[in-house]
Amino acid sequence: MTVFLASLFLPKTVYFNLPDSSLESEKKPSAPTVQGKSKRPPLDVRPSLFTPHPANSPPLTPTEDENAVEDEIFLDDAGRGLRIEVPDNAEFKGPADKDSPTWGDRNFQPRATIDAAPPASILEHEKVFEKAKELGRQGIHQPRKERTDSHDRVFANANWQIVNADQGNGGLRKAAEAAARDGYDGEFTWVGTLGMPTDALKGTQQKEDIDDRLATEFNMLPVFPSDKDFDSHYQHFCKQILWPVFHYQIPDNPKSKAYEDHSWKFYVNLNQAFADKIVKNWKRGDTIWVHDYHLLLLPGMIRKKLPEAKIGLFLHVAFPSSEVFRCLAVRKQLLEGMLGANLIGFQIAEYTRHFLQTCSRLLSVETTEAGIQLEDRFVDVTNHAIGIDPVSLNLHRQDPEVMKWVNIMRDRYKDKKIIVARDKLDLVRGVRQKLLSFELFLNKNPSWRDKIVLIQVALSSGSEKGGLDVAVGDIVARINSAWANLAYQPVVYLKQDIPYSQYLALLTIADALMITSQREGMNLTSHEFIVCQDGQHCDQKHGSLILSEFTGTSSLFGGQELSVNPWSYRQCSEAIKQAVEMSEEEKAARWSSLREVVSHHTGSHWFTEFLSKLDQSYEVQHRHDQVSVPRLNLNQLSKLYRQSERRLFLLDHEGTLIPTETAKDRVPANPQRTLAVLNDLVYDPRNVVFVMSARRPDELDRLFRLAPNLGFIAENGCFIKFPGKSSWTEFADRKKVATWKHSVRNILQYYLERTPGSEIEERNCSLIFRFRDAEDFAMAERQATDWTAHINESCEDQRVHATQLEDCVVVEPSDWTKATAAIKIFEGLKAHGGGENQSGAPDFLMVVGDGRDDEKVFRWANKLKTDGEVNESFTVTLSSRNTEARTTLTQGVTGMLSLTYL
């Protein structure tokens, strides 16, 4: 059986070996230079908040359009730019979980020709349009970027090689490799794009050859979307819409709407291309595992084509609260696409809770701690954090190049404390907050000046231009101009990636790693730092970890890291001071605890555990699928019924003994046939019959006054009345009930005033908000999701749960259910018997129901049979939905009532 790993980028890509002059005609000519004119920009003084050193402010940073240095040193004799060949095992590679180089901008891969993105602001659209028309009247037209036929012919005939990709999900890639090394014997096939434009290969033999070789030699199925689909999907919708929202950067400017309208259809197109590729290659028994926010629609698309497929989805980034996620115009489509999976995984419990609340609020579906109940199936939801591969990391640390850089930097920064940071330069990563905190630390702690260095490696994200870049540059310049001298520079700022050997060397010699992300799923740099601080390759060991509390990683480390709020500069500066002044004993103790966590949460463990959980979820869901549940065998039931001596019946009232429509009446009446059937059952002294209901005890006494020997479960488990008894046993604590009712009633009263025609019904242990007769039923139904989520979020600690039904919302205790009442009844019968002629536990158990609140009773009864505590157990559902019941009765209430004649 095959596991399809669907990720946006494949672990491999293609490099083309081009003739030296193949792209010469497409090179931009170098800017002409003027003799005698300086090629560097003139010095200027930047404004500064610190007046004592105005003359030390650095010059303006050259922009992309300026030539800060001579271009000729980068040209060959023919005036062409030097082309750097990147071998398969290139040393210049940082960790692969960072952003990839610019898509479609490499000389050894095809280029893309795509339509321009929408203007930065739709408010300026008319202004731009008018200017374009005026220029057009003057005969001036904007040149169109065109890919020439010669360009396509070059790539269609050039030699090529398959190499390791330097983009994509490196954490996933390493986890899969580690799992295979550690004994995972399953076969997995990657599905993804090559990370390059492919329109130039359309209809060529090159494309077929690349496809065949990747499939046969590397177990990889490449997806070839059009250049326009990929660019609009990735650069526009993913980076401009989804990424900010998932990291709490709410799109609140006109540009966001423009990008959303422009790129949503391309997001759909690319997901559909992945679905078509997987469906074409899927065989019964295969597993499909979809990764990350680029492919959220994929599970739903595959489910439509392959209803029986085993599908998992893991989201590597954070998942925001419902208040943020609901800002997306396509929120329902995204959620419905995700719910096509059998199992959805998140990094930590917080993201799982946010997802469940979002589905409850936006889709009006029933959620539990285990997952989401849809109309026809259940979707499991779990959280399990991804990790690193310490074995592979330790092998890389033994590289002589790493040791060389360790020695160089230890010598360079001798007798200084080193704080290391490596982040993408975008608003989410908190680089600006980190630098301001370091500046505050130096201002407040003069004794540490000349003794501490912050090394900040900033990777260009490709989406942040101008504002943030300039702000960060200003802060760096201000700090260095204030405290630097000929022998000391407080901030070493590298706006570029560094070779992997230098990266590992930095983690090895650092006294602290500082991560101030405003939001982040799982920061694996912190895991790598902890492994590198074991002291095996350097005298520096047990460095401190300063970690933002808004990263998923923070929830794993149990407070052994120095947790900070990145918006609190004072707290961050104090954390820096604590890190560099911490005693060796405390550092060792903290590091040992952190290392234990990293050793447990490895990439290999995450990979195998998720697939194991997916197998279990699929098996249970398939077993509970309505089409998999057999009909009740009446002949077998009759035979086992007659052979038994002590029988217990637990029969649901609403929807089982009486029709659902009758049960909705405020004062329902039991049909005469129902009472006759129940009296026939209790006439046999070997039978004990309990009726389960959501109604109050006094209502059940009145409804069944003509069936005196019945037992009852009232208000879904809060009350029990044993057969032959006149009094009820109450399990709920009245004081606790009164407390939570007061809180919930205030919430419901708020919505009652805004929903004309609705009403609140109060029972002994529950509250029911009925909107069946609301003046605007559709609006009330939509708002019901809001107050259901409101109650569940605000009253969770009071052990109550709100459930939205067809025309009402029921709020009741979480600790008392039909299942807890059934357990009490069974234990009572074991201890005291069910009547004069009975003693001991029942040897025949039958549970019949039709609602979701009956599922826990089904589960309990099935477990009794599995554990051998009862000889025969029959769980029967009258519902057409997926169920825990082992059998189904398709005749509904009529079929139920006919059982007594067996």
mmCIF file of N, CA and C in Angstrom, residues 110-218:
data_model
loop_
_atom_site.group_PDB
_atom_site.id
_atom_site.type_symbol
_atom_site.label_atom_id
_atom_site.label_comp_id
_atom_site.label_asym_id
_atom_site.label_seq_id
_atom_site.Cartn_x
_atom_site.Cartn_y
_atom_site.Cartn_z
ATOM 1 N N PRO A 110 13.266 27.473 -16.467
ATOM 2 C CA PRO A 110 12.452 28.346 -17.331
ATOM 3 C C PRO A 110 11.922 29.559 -16.585
ATOM 4 N N ARG A 111 11.630 30.586 -17.352
ATOM 5 C CA ARG A 111 11.024 31.789 -16.801
ATOM 6 C C ARG A 111 9.528 31.772 -17.059
ATOM 7 N N ALA A 112 8.827 32.566 -16.250
ATOM 8 C CA ALA A 112 7.372 32.604 -16.368
ATOM 9 C C ALA A 112 6.922 33.903 -17.001
ATOM 10 N N THR A 113 5.862 33.816 -17.744
ATOM 11 C CA THR A 113 5.192 35.006 -18.241
ATOM 12 C C THR A 113 3.788 34.990 -17.677
ATOM 13 N N ILE A 114 3.504 35.927 -16.811
ATOM 14 C CA ILE A 114 2.229 35.931 -16.112
ATOM 15 C C ILE A 114 1.651 37.330 -16.138
ATOM 16 N N ASP A 115 0.357 37.397 -15.936
ATOM 17 C CA ASP A 115 -0.303 38.702 -15.882
ATOM 18 C C ASP A 115 0.106 39.437 -14.624
ATOM 19 N N ALA A 116 0.104 40.738 -14.696
ATOM 20 C CA ALA A 116 0.439 41.540 -13.525
ATOM 21 C C ALA A 116 -0.618 41.369 -12.445
ATOM 22 N N ALA A 117 -0.167 41.472 -11.205
ATOM 23 C CA ALA A 117 -1.088 41.399 -10.075
ATOM 24 C C ALA A 117 -1.935 42.660 -10.027
ATOM 25 N N PRO A 118 -3.004 42.647 -9.252
ATOM 26 C CA PRO A 118 -3.825 43.853 -9.115
ATOM 27 C C PRO A 118 -3.007 45.002 -8.547
ATOM 28 N N PRO A 119 -3.445 46.238 -8.750
ATOM 29 C CA PRO A 119 -2.715 47.381 -8.178
ATOM 30 C C PRO A 119 -2.685 47.305 -6.672
ATOM 31 N N ALA A 120 -1.717 47.993 -6.083
ATOM 32 C CA ALA A 120 -1.544 47.930 -4.632
ATOM 33 C C ALA A 120 -2.781 48.413 -3.896
ATOM 34 N N SER A 121 -3.532 49.284 -4.468
ATOM 35 C CA SER A 121 -4.753 49.769 -3.824
ATOM 36 C C SER A 121 -5.813 49.981 -4.892
ATOM 37 N N ILE A 122 -6.996 49.432 -4.671
ATOM 38 C CA ILE A 122 -8.059 49.630 -5.651
ATOM 39 C C ILE A 122 -8.525 51.079 -5.674
ATOM 40 N N LEU A 123 -8.163 51.828 -4.627
ATOM 41 C CA LEU A 123 -8.516 53.240 -4.612
ATOM 42 C C LEU A 123 -7.738 54.005 -5.672
ATOM 43 N N GLU A 124 -6.578 53.466 -6.084
ATOM 44 C CA GLU A 124 -5.759 54.145 -7.080
ATOM 45 C C GLU A 124 -5.993 53.607 -8.488
ATOM 46 N N HIS A 125 -6.947 52.659 -8.598
ATOM 47 C CA HIS A 125 -7.133 52.017 -9.895
ATOM 48 C C HIS A 125 -7.518 53.025 -10.972
ATOM 49 N N GLU A 126 -8.483 53.911 -10.663
ATOM 50 C CA GLU A 126 -8.936 54.882 -11.656
ATOM 51 C C GLU A 126 -7.801 55.810 -12.053
ATOM 52 N N LYS A 127 -6.992 56.209 -11.075
ATOM 53 C CA LYS A 127 -5.884 57.117 -11.359
ATOM 54 C C LYS A 127 -4.884 56.448 -12.307
ATOM 55 N N VAL A 128 -4.567 55.187 -12.024
ATOM 56 C CA VAL A 128 -3.630 54.454 -12.882
ATOM 57 C C VAL A 128 -4.225 54.259 -14.268
ATOM 58 N N PHE A 129 -5.528 53.945 -14.317
ATOM 59 C CA PHE A 129 -6.180 53.701 -15.592
ATOM 60 C C PHE A 129 -6.177 54.950 -16.469
ATOM 61 N N GLU A 130 -6.467 56.100 -15.860
ATOM 62 C CA GLU A 130 -6.474 57.348 -16.622
ATOM 63 C C GLU A 130 -5.085 57.678 -17.139
ATOM 64 N N LYS A 131 -4.061 57.446 -16.317
ATOM 65 C CA LYS A 131 -2.695 57.717 -16.745
ATOM 66 C C LYS A 131 -2.307 56.816 -17.912
ATOM 67 N N ALA A 132 -2.744 55.551 -17.851
ATOM 68 C CA ALA A 132 -2.423 54.623 -18.934
ATOM 69 C C ALA A 132 -3.090 55.054 -20.234
ATOM 70 N N LYS A 133 -4.349 55.526 -20.139
ATOM 71 C CA LYS A 133 -5.035 55.964 -21.347
ATOM 72 C C LYS A 133 -4.354 57.194 -21.957
ATOM 73 N N GLU A 134 -3.896 58.111 -21.105
ATOM 74 C CA GLU A 134 -3.232 59.314 -21.599
ATOM 75 C C GLU A 134 -1.925 58.958 -22.299
ATOM 76 N N LEU A 135 -1.162 58.038 -21.684
ATOM 77 C CA LEU A 135 0.078 57.606 -22.321
ATOM 78 C C LEU A 135 -0.204 56.888 -23.632
ATOM 79 N N GLY A 136 -1.320 56.134 -23.659
ATOM 80 C CA GLY A 136 -1.672 55.438 -24.891
ATOM 81 C C GLY A 136 -1.991 56.391 -26.021
ATOM 82 N N ARG A 137 -2.654 57.512 -25.700
ATOM 83 C CA ARG A 137 -2.958 58.503 -26.730
ATOM 84 C C ARG A 137 -1.697 59.140 -27.266
ATOM 85 N N GLN A 138 -0.644 59.163 -26.421
ATOM 86 C CA GLN A 138 0.626 59.727 -26.862
ATOM 87 C C GLN A 138 1.502 58.684 -27.565
ATOM 88 N N GLY A 139 0.956 57.472 -27.703
ATOM 89 C CA GLY A 139 1.713 56.431 -28.380
ATOM 90 C C GLY A 139 2.709 55.727 -27.500
ATOM 91 N N ILE A 140 2.581 55.921 -26.206
ATOM 92 C CA ILE A 140 3.503 55.267 -25.271
ATOM 93 C C ILE A 140 2.762 54.121 -24.604
ATOM 94 N N HIS A 141 3.267 52.925 -24.748
ATOM 95 C CA HIS A 141 2.629 51.738 -24.184
ATOM 96 C C HIS A 141 3.609 51.023 -23.268
ATOM 97 N N GLN A 142 3.057 50.467 -22.215
ATOM 98 C CA GLN A 142 3.901 49.704 -21.282
ATOM 99 C C GLN A 142 4.387 48.443 -21.975
ATOM 100 N N PRO A 143 5.673 48.211 -21.967
ATOM 101 C CA PRO A 143 6.183 46.997 -22.623
ATOM 102 C C PRO A 143 5.683 45.751 -21.906
ATOM 103 N N ARG A 144 5.276 44.774 -22.687
ATOM 104 C CA ARG A 144 4.798 43.505 -22.120
ATOM 105 C C ARG A 144 5.976 42.542 -21.987
ATOM 106 N N LYS A 145 5.998 41.885 -20.838
ATOM 107 C CA LYS A 145 7.046 40.889 -20.614
ATOM 108 C C LYS A 145 6.676 39.621 -21.357
ATOM 109 N N GLU A 146 7.469 39.283 -22.335
ATOM 110 C CA GLU A 146 7.146 38.121 -23.151
ATOM 111 C C GLU A 146 8.298 37.123 -23.114
ATOM 112 N N ARG A 147 7.918 35.876 -23.049
ATOM 113 C CA ARG A 147 8.903 34.816 -23.138
ATOM 114 C C ARG A 147 9.010 34.439 -24.602
ATOM 115 N N THR A 148 10.205 34.527 -25.154
ATOM 116 C CA THR A 148 10.379 34.343 -26.584
ATOM 117 C C THR A 148 10.325 32.867 -26.947
ATOM 118 N N ASP A 149 10.067 32.607 -28.241
ATOM 119 C CA ASP A 149 10.074 31.218 -28.723
ATOM 120 C C ASP A 149 11.445 30.596 -28.559
ATOM 121 N N SER A 150 12.496 31.413 -28.739
ATOM 122 C CA SER A 150 13.847 30.868 -28.594
ATOM 123 C C SER A 150 14.085 30.405 -27.165
ATOM 124 N N HIS A 151 13.518 31.141 -26.215
ATOM 125 C CA HIS A 151 13.632 30.725 -24.806
ATOM 126 C C HIS A 151 13.028 29.341 -24.627
ATOM 127 N N ASP A 152 11.819 29.120 -25.142
ATOM 128 C CA ASP A 152 11.153 27.833 -24.978
ATOM 129 C C ASP A 152 11.916 26.723 -25.684
ATOM 130 N N ARG A 153 12.455 27.026 -26.870
ATOM 131 C CA ARG A 153 13.183 25.995 -27.617
ATOM 132 C C ARG A 153 14.447 25.561 -26.879
ATOM 133 N N VAL A 154 15.088 26.513 -26.202
ATOM 134 C CA VAL A 154 16.308 26.186 -25.463
ATOM 135 C C VAL A 154 16.005 25.168 -24.378
ATOM 136 N N PHE A 155 14.962 25.422 -23.604
ATOM 137 C CA PHE A 155 14.645 24.514 -22.500
ATOM 138 C C PHE A 155 14.027 23.216 -23.008
ATOM 139 N N ALA A 156 13.371 23.261 -24.140
ATOM 140 C CA ALA A 156 12.764 22.053 -24.684
ATOM 141 C C ALA A 156 13.817 21.072 -25.183
ATOM 142 N N ASN A 157 15.038 21.547 -25.447
ATOM 143 C CA ASN A 157 16.080 20.681 -25.995
ATOM 144 C C ASN A 157 17.328 20.593 -25.128
ATOM 145 N N ALA A 158 17.364 21.325 -24.031
ATOM 146 C CA ALA A 158 18.567 21.347 -23.193
ATOM 147 C C ALA A 158 18.683 20.081 -22.358
ATOM 148 N N ASN A 159 19.928 19.730 -22.025
ATOM 149 C CA ASN A 159 20.152 18.642 -21.081
ATOM 150 C C ASN A 159 19.700 19.086 -19.684
ATOM 151 N N TRP A 160 19.296 18.140 -18.882
ATOM 152 C CA TRP A 160 18.780 18.476 -17.558
ATOM 153 C C TRP A 160 19.192 17.407 -16.559
ATOM 154 N N GLN A 161 19.109 17.791 -15.297
ATOM 155 C CA GLN A 161 19.414 16.856 -14.220
ATOM 156 C C GLN A 161 18.454 17.101 -13.057
ATOM 157 N N ILE A 162 18.158 16.036 -12.328
ATOM 158 C CA ILE A 162 17.288 16.116 -11.156
ATOM 159 C C ILE A 162 18.157 16.313 -9.925
ATOM 160 N N VAL A 163 17.850 17.346 -9.154
ATOM 161 C CA VAL A 163 18.653 17.691 -7.983
ATOM 162 C C VAL A 163 17.730 17.894 -6.781
ATOM 163 N N ASN A 164 18.345 17.946 -5.606
ATOM 164 C CA ASN A 164 17.587 18.245 -4.395
ATOM 165 C C ASN A 164 17.058 19.670 -4.455
ATOM 166 N N ALA A 165 15.784 19.850 -4.133
ATOM 167 C CA ALA A 165 15.186 21.180 -4.147
ATOM 168 C C ALA A 165 15.585 21.948 -2.897
ATOM 169 N N ASP A 166 15.758 23.247 -3.027
ATOM 170 C CA ASP A 166 16.095 24.075 -1.881
ATOM 171 C C ASP A 166 14.885 24.867 -1.408
ATOM 172 N N GLN A 167 13.682 24.434 -1.806
ATOM 173 C CA GLN A 167 12.480 25.072 -1.318
ATOM 174 C C GLN A 167 11.531 23.993 -0.815
ATOM 175 N N GLY A 168 10.475 24.415 -0.155
ATOM 176 C CA GLY A 168 9.477 23.461 0.291
ATOM 177 C C GLY A 168 9.540 23.196 1.780
ATOM 178 N N ASN A 169 8.823 22.176 2.188
ATOM 179 C CA ASN A 169 8.665 21.844 3.595
ATOM 180 C C ASN A 169 9.790 20.920 4.037
ATOM 181 N N GLY A 170 10.875 21.521 4.515
ATOM 182 C CA GLY A 170 12.025 20.728 4.932
ATOM 183 C C GLY A 170 11.749 19.861 6.141
ATOM 184 N N GLY A 171 10.905 20.344 7.064
ATOM 185 C CA GLY A 171 10.572 19.542 8.232
ATOM 186 C C GLY A 171 9.887 18.250 7.851
ATOM 187 N N LEU A 172 8.938 18.313 6.911
ATOM 188 C CA LEU A 172 8.257 17.116 6.428
ATOM 189 C C LEU A 172 9.222 16.175 5.729
ATOM 190 N N ARG A 173 10.071 16.758 4.897
ATOM 191 C CA ARG A 173 11.026 15.952 4.136
ATOM 192 C C ARG A 173 11.954 15.169 5.066
ATOM 193 N N LYS A 174 12.496 15.859 6.061
ATOM 194 C CA LYS A 174 13.414 15.208 6.995
ATOM 195 C C LYS A 174 12.693 14.187 7.864
ATOM 196 N N ALA A 175 11.441 14.475 8.219
ATOM 197 C CA ALA A 175 10.674 13.528 9.025
ATOM 198 C C ALA A 175 10.431 12.235 8.263
ATOM 199 N N ALA A 176 10.108 12.343 6.969
ATOM 200 C CA ALA A 176 9.881 11.147 6.159
ATOM 201 C C ALA A 176 11.163 10.323 6.027
ATOM 202 N N GLU A 177 12.273 11.004 5.799
ATOM 203 C CA GLU A 177 13.555 10.298 5.692
ATOM 204 C C GLU A 177 13.923 9.623 7.010
ATOM 205 N N ALA A 178 13.693 10.313 8.126
ATOM 206 C CA ALA A 178 14.019 9.747 9.426
ATOM 207 C C ALA A 178 13.138 8.547 9.737
ATOM 208 N N ALA A 179 11.853 8.626 9.388
ATOM 209 C CA ALA A 179 10.946 7.503 9.639
ATOM 210 C C ALA A 179 11.366 6.275 8.846
ATOM 211 N N ALA A 180 11.767 6.491 7.581
ATOM 212 C CA ALA A 180 12.238 5.363 6.770
ATOM 213 C C ALA A 180 13.507 4.762 7.358
ATOM 214 N N ARG A 181 14.403 5.592 7.845
ATOM 215 C CA ARG A 181 15.640 5.097 8.465
ATOM 216 C C ARG A 181 15.366 4.340 9.763
ATOM 217 N N ASP A 182 14.347 4.788 10.499
ATOM 218 C CA ASP A 182 14.060 4.182 11.800
ATOM 219 C C ASP A 182 13.159 2.967 11.723
ATOM 220 N N GLY A 183 12.851 2.509 10.518
ATOM 221 C CA GLY A 183 12.128 1.253 10.403
ATOM 222 C C GLY A 183 10.733 1.331 9.835
ATOM 223 N N TYR A 184 10.247 2.528 9.471
ATOM 224 C CA TYR A 184 8.923 2.590 8.858
ATOM 225 C C TYR A 184 8.995 1.906 7.494
ATOM 226 N N ASP A 185 8.200 0.860 7.326
ATOM 227 C CA ASP A 185 8.328 0.031 6.122
ATOM 228 C C ASP A 185 7.294 0.354 5.062
ATOM 229 N N GLY A 186 6.490 1.374 5.273
ATOM 230 C CA GLY A 186 5.520 1.746 4.253
ATOM 231 C C GLY A 186 6.179 2.440 3.073
ATOM 232 N N GLU A 187 5.550 2.340 1.926
ATOM 233 C CA GLU A 187 6.065 3.007 0.724
ATOM 234 C C GLU A 187 5.334 4.322 0.539
ATOM 235 N N PHE A 188 6.078 5.422 0.410
ATOM 236 C CA PHE A 188 5.407 6.691 0.193
ATOM 237 C C PHE A 188 5.842 7.327 -1.119
ATOM 238 N N THR A 189 4.881 7.969 -1.745
ATOM 239 C CA THR A 189 5.070 8.636 -3.029
ATOM 240 C C THR A 189 4.748 10.114 -2.865
ATOM 241 N N TRP A 190 5.688 10.960 -3.271
ATOM 242 C CA TRP A 190 5.490 12.400 -3.160
ATOM 243 C C TRP A 190 4.659 12.914 -4.330
ATOM 244 N N VAL A 191 3.792 13.881 -4.036
ATOM 245 C CA VAL A 191 3.016 14.556 -5.074
ATOM 246 C C VAL A 191 3.207 16.056 -4.874
ATOM 247 N N GLY A 192 3.685 16.743 -5.906
ATOM 248 C CA GLY A 192 3.929 18.174 -5.763
ATOM 249 C C GLY A 192 4.421 18.782 -7.054
ATOM 250 N N THR A 193 4.701 20.067 -7.010
ATOM 251 C CA THR A 193 5.222 20.773 -8.177
ATOM 252 C C THR A 193 6.749 20.790 -8.129
ATOM 253 N N LEU A 194 7.351 21.159 -9.250
ATOM 254 C CA LEU A 194 8.806 21.235 -9.346
ATOM 255 C C LEU A 194 9.356 22.553 -8.820
ATOM 256 N N GLY A 195 8.479 23.475 -8.442
ATOM 257 C CA GLY A 195 8.952 24.756 -7.926
ATOM 258 C C GLY A 195 9.534 25.655 -8.990
ATOM 259 N N MET A 196 9.109 25.458 -10.230
ATOM 260 C CA MET A 196 9.613 26.295 -11.327
ATOM 261 C C MET A 196 8.517 26.420 -12.380
ATOM 262 N N PRO A 197 8.562 27.452 -13.228
ATOM 263 C CA PRO A 197 7.606 27.564 -14.327
ATOM 264 C C PRO A 197 7.767 26.400 -15.307
ATOM 265 N N THR A 198 6.660 25.884 -15.794
ATOM 266 C CA THR A 198 6.729 24.722 -16.686
ATOM 267 C C THR A 198 5.993 24.934 -18.010
ATOM 268 N N ASP A 199 5.458 26.127 -18.249
ATOM 269 C CA ASP A 199 4.781 26.341 -19.524
ATOM 270 C C ASP A 199 5.723 26.162 -20.706
ATOM 271 N N ALA A 200 7.008 26.463 -20.502
ATOM 272 C CA ALA A 200 7.981 26.312 -21.594
ATOM 273 C C ALA A 200 8.144 24.863 -22.013
ATOM 274 N N LEU A 201 7.756 23.912 -21.140
ATOM 275 C CA LEU A 201 7.902 22.483 -21.441
ATOM 276 C C LEU A 201 6.615 21.867 -21.956
ATOM 277 N N LYS A 202 5.562 22.664 -22.074
ATOM 278 C CA LYS A 202 4.263 22.121 -22.452
ATOM 279 C C LYS A 202 4.315 21.461 -23.819
ATOM 280 N N GLY A 203 3.855 20.221 -23.882
ATOM 281 C CA GLY A 203 3.806 19.493 -25.139
ATOM 282 C C GLY A 203 5.133 18.991 -25.644
ATOM 283 N N THR A 204 6.181 19.019 -24.811
ATOM 284 C CA THR A 204 7.512 18.588 -25.249
ATOM 285 C C THR A 204 7.841 17.202 -24.689
ATOM 286 N N GLN A 205 8.809 16.572 -25.308
ATOM 287 C CA GLN A 205 9.280 15.284 -24.812
ATOM 288 C C GLN A 205 10.018 15.442 -23.494
ATOM 289 N N GLN A 206 10.614 16.629 -23.288
ATOM 290 C CA GLN A 206 11.308 16.895 -22.022
ATOM 291 C C GLN A 206 10.369 16.690 -20.840
ATOM 292 N N LYS A 207 9.177 17.219 -20.952
ATOM 293 C CA LYS A 207 8.209 17.114 -19.861
ATOM 294 C C LYS A 207 7.859 15.654 -19.582
ATOM 295 N N GLU A 208 7.652 14.885 -20.629
ATOM 296 C CA GLU A 208 7.327 13.466 -20.440
ATOM 297 C C GLU A 208 8.493 12.718 -19.803
ATOM 298 N N ASP A 209 9.702 13.044 -20.230
ATOM 299 C CA ASP A 209 10.874 12.358 -19.681
ATOM 300 C C ASP A 209 11.071 12.705 -18.207
ATOM 301 N N ILE A 210 10.882 13.984 -17.875
ATOM 302 C CA ILE A 210 11.016 14.388 -16.466
ATOM 303 C C ILE A 210 9.965 13.680 -15.618
ATOM 304 N N ASP A 211 8.743 13.654 -16.112
ATOM 305 C CA ASP A 211 7.654 12.987 -15.396
ATOM 306 C C ASP A 211 7.981 11.512 -15.165
ATOM 307 N N ASP A 212 8.425 10.827 -16.223
ATOM 308 C CA ASP A 212 8.716 9.399 -16.118
ATOM 309 C C ASP A 212 9.863 9.126 -15.157
ATOM 310 N N ARG A 213 10.919 9.918 -15.232
ATOM 311 C CA ARG A 213 12.084 9.635 -14.395
ATOM 312 C C ARG A 213 11.792 9.890 -12.919
ATOM 313 N N LEU A 214 11.066 10.963 -12.628
ATOM 314 C CA LEU A 214 10.714 11.235 -11.236
ATOM 315 C C LEU A 214 9.841 10.122 -10.671
ATOM 316 N N ALA A 215 8.926 9.618 -11.480
ATOM 317 C CA ALA A 215 8.015 8.572 -11.008
ATOM 318 C C ALA A 215 8.732 7.238 -10.809
ATOM 319 N N THR A 216 9.603 6.868 -11.733
ATOM 320 C CA THR A 216 10.231 5.550 -11.676
ATOM 321 C C THR A 216 11.432 5.489 -10.742
ATOM 322 N N GLU A 217 12.231 6.565 -10.700
ATOM 323 C CA GLU A 217 13.461 6.527 -9.910
ATOM 324 C C GLU A 217 13.313 7.133 -8.517
ATOM 325 N N PHE A 218 12.364 8.045 -8.338
ATOM 326 C CA PHE A 218 12.289 8.771 -7.068
ATOM 327 C C PHE A 218 10.931 8.656 -6.379
#
